[in-house]
mmCIF file of C-alpha atoms in Angstrom:
data_model
loop_
_atom_site.group_PDB
_atom_site.id
_atom_site.type_symbol
_atom_site.label_atom_id
_atom_site.label_comp_id
_atom_site.label_asym_id
_atom_site.label_seq_id
_atom_site.Cartn_x
_atom_site.Cartn_y
_atom_site.Cartn_z
ATOM 1 C CA UNK A 1 -27.664 -0.054 -6.570
ATOM 2 C CA UNK A 2 -27.788 2.619 -3.809
ATOM 3 C CA UNK A 3 -25.474 6.652 -3.323
ATOM 4 C CA UNK A 4 -22.528 6.352 -2.300
ATOM 5 C CA UNK A 5 -20.219 10.196 -1.145
ATOM 6 C CA UNK A 6 -16.880 10.493 0.567
ATOM 7 C CA UNK A 7 -15.153 11.811 2.090
ATOM 8 C CA UNK A 8 -12.630 11.603 5.204
ATOM 9 C CA UNK A 9 -9.720 9.197 4.993
ATOM 10 C CA UNK A 10 -10.736 6.500 8.869
ATOM 11 C CA UNK A 11 -7.104 3.559 7.784
ATOM 12 C CA UNK A 12 -4.685 3.673 5.663
ATOM 13 C CA UNK A 13 -3.330 -0.502 5.619
ATOM 14 C CA UNK A 14 0.408 -1.652 4.251
ATOM 15 C CA UNK A 15 0.348 -5.164 3.677
ATOM 16 C CA UNK A 16 1.468 -7.798 1.267
ATOM 17 C CA UNK A 17 0.414 -9.358 -1.892
ATOM 18 C CA UNK A 18 1.508 -12.910 -2.836
ATOM 19 C CA UNK A 19 1.668 -13.846 -6.610
ATOM 20 C CA UNK A 20 -0.310 -16.908 -6.916
ATOM 21 C CA UNK A 21 -3.215 -16.276 -5.040
ATOM 22 C CA UNK A 22 -3.228 -12.530 -5.233
ATOM 23 C CA UNK A 23 -4.597 -12.775 -1.578
ATOM 24 C CA UNK A 24 -3.241 -9.141 0.360
ATOM 25 C CA UNK A 25 -2.419 -9.724 4.099
ATOM 26 C CA UNK A 26 -0.725 -8.277 7.232
ATOM 27 C CA UNK A 27 -2.407 -5.343 6.863
ATOM 28 C CA UNK A 28 -0.697 -3.230 9.230
ATOM 29 C CA UNK A 29 -2.210 0.938 10.293
ATOM 30 C CA UNK A 30 -0.290 3.624 8.455
ATOM 31 C CA UNK A 31 0.154 6.381 11.174
ATOM 32 C CA UNK A 32 -1.511 8.892 8.274
ATOM 33 C CA UNK A 33 -1.086 13.266 8.620
ATOM 34 C CA UNK A 34 -4.230 14.104 7.963
ATOM 35 C CA UNK A 35 -6.075 15.200 4.549
ATOM 36 C CA UNK A 36 -3.041 14.053 2.466
ATOM 37 C CA UNK A 37 -4.378 11.864 0.681
ATOM 38 C CA UNK A 38 -5.357 11.495 -2.720
ATOM 39 C CA UNK A 39 -6.502 9.049 -5.187
ATOM 40 C CA UNK A 40 -5.487 10.426 -9.016
ATOM 41 C CA UNK A 41 -5.458 9.042 -12.045
ATOM 42 C CA UNK A 42 -3.126 10.039 -15.736
ATOM 43 C CA UNK A 43 -5.514 10.786 -18.477
ATOM 44 C CA UNK A 44 -4.970 7.982 -20.451
ATOM 45 C CA UNK A 45 -2.667 8.527 -23.411
ATOM 46 C CA UNK A 46 -4.245 8.527 -27.299
ATOM 47 C CA UNK A 47 -3.032 7.642 -30.476
ATOM 48 C CA UNK A 48 -4.750 8.559 -33.191
ATOM 49 C CA UNK A 49 -4.337 7.084 -36.481
ATOM 50 C CA UNK A 50 -5.165 8.436 -40.125
ATOM 51 C CA UNK A 51 -5.472 7.525 -43.212
ATOM 52 C CA UNK A 52 -3.365 9.299 -46.265
ATOM 53 C CA UNK A 53 -5.176 13.136 -46.966
ATOM 54 C CA UNK A 54 -7.547 13.458 -43.825
ATOM 55 C CA UNK A 55 -7.938 15.474 -40.606
ATOM 56 C CA UNK A 56 -9.663 13.051 -38.172
ATOM 57 C CA UNK A 57 -7.916 10.881 -37.156
ATOM 58 C CA UNK A 58 -10.086 6.906 -38.243
ATOM 59 C CA UNK A 59 -8.786 5.523 -35.012
ATOM 60 C CA UNK A 60 -7.568 6.282 -31.740
ATOM 61 C CA UNK A 61 -6.216 3.810 -29.135
ATOM 62 C CA UNK A 62 -5.614 4.420 -25.493
ATOM 63 C CA UNK A 63 -3.742 3.339 -23.344
ATOM 64 C CA UNK A 64 -4.795 4.626 -19.420
ATOM 65 C CA UNK A 65 -2.518 6.976 -17.625
ATOM 66 C CA UNK A 66 -0.998 6.026 -14.550
ATOM 67 C CA UNK A 67 -2.788 5.652 -10.911
ATOM 68 C CA UNK A 68 -1.371 6.758 -7.893
ATOM 69 C CA UNK A 69 -1.959 7.496 -4.564
ATOM 70 C CA UNK A 70 -0.212 9.823 -2.862
ATOM 71 C CA UNK A 71 -0.802 11.028 1.582
ATOM 72 C CA UNK A 72 1.719 11.547 4.241
ATOM 73 C CA UNK A 73 2.810 9.685 7.246
ATOM 74 C CA UNK A 74 3.108 11.247 10.196
ATOM 75 C CA UNK A 75 5.111 8.833 12.607
ATOM 76 C CA UNK A 76 8.400 9.278 11.464
ATOM 77 C CA UNK A 77 9.766 6.519 14.043
ATOM 78 C CA UNK A 78 12.810 3.597 12.878
ATOM 79 C CA UNK A 79 10.251 0.812 12.687
ATOM 80 C CA UNK A 80 8.690 3.271 10.224
ATOM 81 C CA UNK A 81 11.922 3.759 8.098
ATOM 82 C CA UNK A 82 11.986 0.477 8.360
ATOM 83 C CA UNK A 83 8.803 -0.312 6.817
ATOM 84 C CA UNK A 84 9.239 2.803 3.816
ATOM 85 C CA UNK A 85 12.658 3.000 2.787
ATOM 86 C CA UNK A 86 14.215 -0.532 3.345
ATOM 87 C CA UNK A 87 17.888 -1.087 5.765
ATOM 88 C CA UNK A 88 17.691 -1.933 9.094
ATOM 89 C CA UNK A 89 17.500 -1.178 12.616
ATOM 90 C CA UNK A 90 19.748 -1.858 15.227
ATOM 91 C CA UNK A 91 21.211 -1.024 18.732
ATOM 92 C CA UNK A 92 23.489 1.998 18.921
ATOM 93 C CA UNK A 93 24.121 3.132 21.923
ATOM 94 C CA UNK A 94 21.351 1.886 23.951
ATOM 95 C CA UNK A 95 18.283 3.104 20.890
ATOM 96 C CA UNK A 96 17.019 2.042 18.431
ATOM 97 C CA UNK A 97 18.661 3.288 15.056
ATOM 98 C CA UNK A 98 17.701 3.289 11.699
ATOM 99 C CA UNK A 99 20.089 1.762 8.543
ATOM 100 C CA UNK A 100 19.839 3.218 5.753
ATOM 101 C CA UNK A 101 20.579 0.383 2.538
ATOM 102 C CA UNK A 102 23.616 1.290 0.797
ATOM 103 C CA UNK A 103 22.906 1.131 -2.896
ATOM 104 C CA UNK A 104 20.192 1.695 -5.190
ATOM 105 C CA UNK A 105 16.808 2.323 -3.519
ATOM 106 C CA UNK A 106 15.237 -1.751 -4.485
ATOM 107 C CA UNK A 107 11.836 -1.480 -5.134
ATOM 108 C CA UNK A 108 8.958 -2.327 -2.807
ATOM 109 C CA UNK A 109 6.084 -3.622 -3.537
ATOM 110 C CA UNK A 110 3.361 -4.810 -0.954
ATOM 111 C CA UNK A 111 -0.282 -3.856 -0.892
ATOM 112 C CA UNK A 112 -2.174 -0.710 0.080
ATOM 113 C CA UNK A 113 -5.636 0.071 1.939
ATOM 114 C CA UNK A 114 -7.577 3.220 2.218
ATOM 115 C CA UNK A 115 -11.283 3.149 4.160
ATOM 116 C CA UNK A 116 -12.992 6.202 3.681
ATOM 117 C CA UNK A 117 -14.960 7.351 6.842
ATOM 118 C CA UNK A 118 -17.993 6.459 5.182
ATOM 119 C CA UNK A 119 -16.841 2.841 5.042
ATOM 120 C CA UNK A 120 -15.873 2.287 0.896
ATOM 121 C CA UNK A 121 -12.317 0.759 0.361
ATOM 122 C CA UNK A 122 -9.438 1.245 -2.460
ATOM 123 C CA UNK A 123 -7.363 -1.750 -2.687
ATOM 124 C CA UNK A 124 -3.926 -1.745 -4.791
ATOM 125 C CA UNK A 125 -3.827 -5.540 -4.468
ATOM 126 C CA UNK A 126 -0.232 -4.366 -5.370
ATOM 127 C CA UNK A 127 2.098 -1.837 -5.608
ATOM 128 C CA UNK A 128 5.254 0.520 -6.328
ATOM 129 C CA UNK A 129 5.753 2.039 -3.107
ATOM 130 C CA UNK A 130 7.852 5.468 -2.777
ATOM 131 C CA UNK A 131 9.023 7.246 0.137
ATOM 132 C CA UNK A 132 11.351 10.262 0.769
ATOM 133 C CA UNK A 133 11.656 12.228 4.050
ATOM 134 C CA UNK A 134 10.397 15.807 3.953
ATOM 135 C CA UNK A 135 11.464 16.419 7.758
ATOM 136 C CA UNK A 136 10.385 20.580 8.331
ATOM 137 C CA UNK A 137 12.618 20.027 12.356
ATOM 138 C CA UNK A 138 10.993 23.711 13.223
ATOM 139 C CA UNK A 139 8.578 25.311 15.914
ATOM 140 C CA UNK A 140 5.824 25.246 13.168
ATOM 141 C CA UNK A 141 6.293 22.139 11.116
ATOM 142 C CA UNK A 142 6.817 18.833 11.329
ATOM 143 C CA UNK A 143 8.318 15.840 10.003
ATOM 144 C CA UNK A 144 6.010 14.186 7.482
ATOM 145 C CA UNK A 145 7.360 11.138 4.911
ATOM 146 C CA UNK A 146 5.272 11.505 2.088
ATOM 147 C CA UNK A 147 4.654 8.339 -0.051
ATOM 148 C CA UNK A 148 2.835 7.511 -3.484
ATOM 149 C CA UNK A 149 2.065 4.049 -4.209
ATOM 150 C CA UNK A 150 2.110 3.022 -7.679
ATOM 151 C CA UNK A 151 -0.499 1.006 -9.905
ATOM 152 C CA UNK A 152 1.328 -2.380 -10.901
ATOM 153 C CA UNK A 153 -0.139 -4.560 -12.531
ATOM 154 C CA UNK A 154 -1.132 -8.496 -10.298
ATOM 155 C CA UNK A 155 -0.517 -10.049 -13.327
ATOM 156 C CA UNK A 156 -3.123 -12.557 -12.097
ATOM 157 C CA UNK A 157 -6.163 -12.539 -14.960
ATOM 158 C CA UNK A 158 -8.700 -13.255 -12.199
ATOM 159 C CA UNK A 159 -6.545 -10.595 -9.850
ATOM 160 C CA UNK A 160 -8.444 -7.053 -10.894
ATOM 161 C CA UNK A 161 -5.474 -4.455 -10.207
ATOM 162 C CA UNK A 162 -7.236 -1.666 -8.559
ATOM 163 C CA UNK A 163 -10.277 -3.012 -6.631
ATOM 164 C CA UNK A 164 -13.005 -0.249 -4.798
ATOM 165 C CA UNK A 165 -15.296 -0.944 -2.432
ATOM 166 C CA UNK A 166 -18.708 0.543 -2.137
ATOM 167 C CA UNK A 167 -19.849 0.898 1.899
ATOM 168 C CA UNK A 168 -20.841 -2.269 3.293
ATOM 169 C CA UNK A 169 -25.152 -1.842 4.144
#
């Protein structure tokens, strides 16, 4: 297998996850602020088991750490708000207007596909998306929407929760 040295981000896409087949479809490119894409996996949780009288464990069970992808979306248009926060877009005084949903925030389950500049592809088929507003409305700032996508179980034995594909040869 060839070595792969991944640099930069070519694209970040959001899509639908089919809970029956595991297929990812309807991918749409998001406008992501440069150099904000981070993929992180927390350290595994270790549960240590000891036998009486021993200070060293006889067994250590490991539970995978939470894996997330984080980035900032630079498009703060009403359609982008509806995609990332839910709600609706209506026309008010001739202008598209985003309407925040009432009540508790609903979980948004979508696929995430990130491609590096060299063509490697990271995929979360079924991710839980969380977005918030960070609208720096200053002359030197920019309005951003920080997004965190947390890996969730696909609930399908033949579909991995995360995949990483090397660039095409």
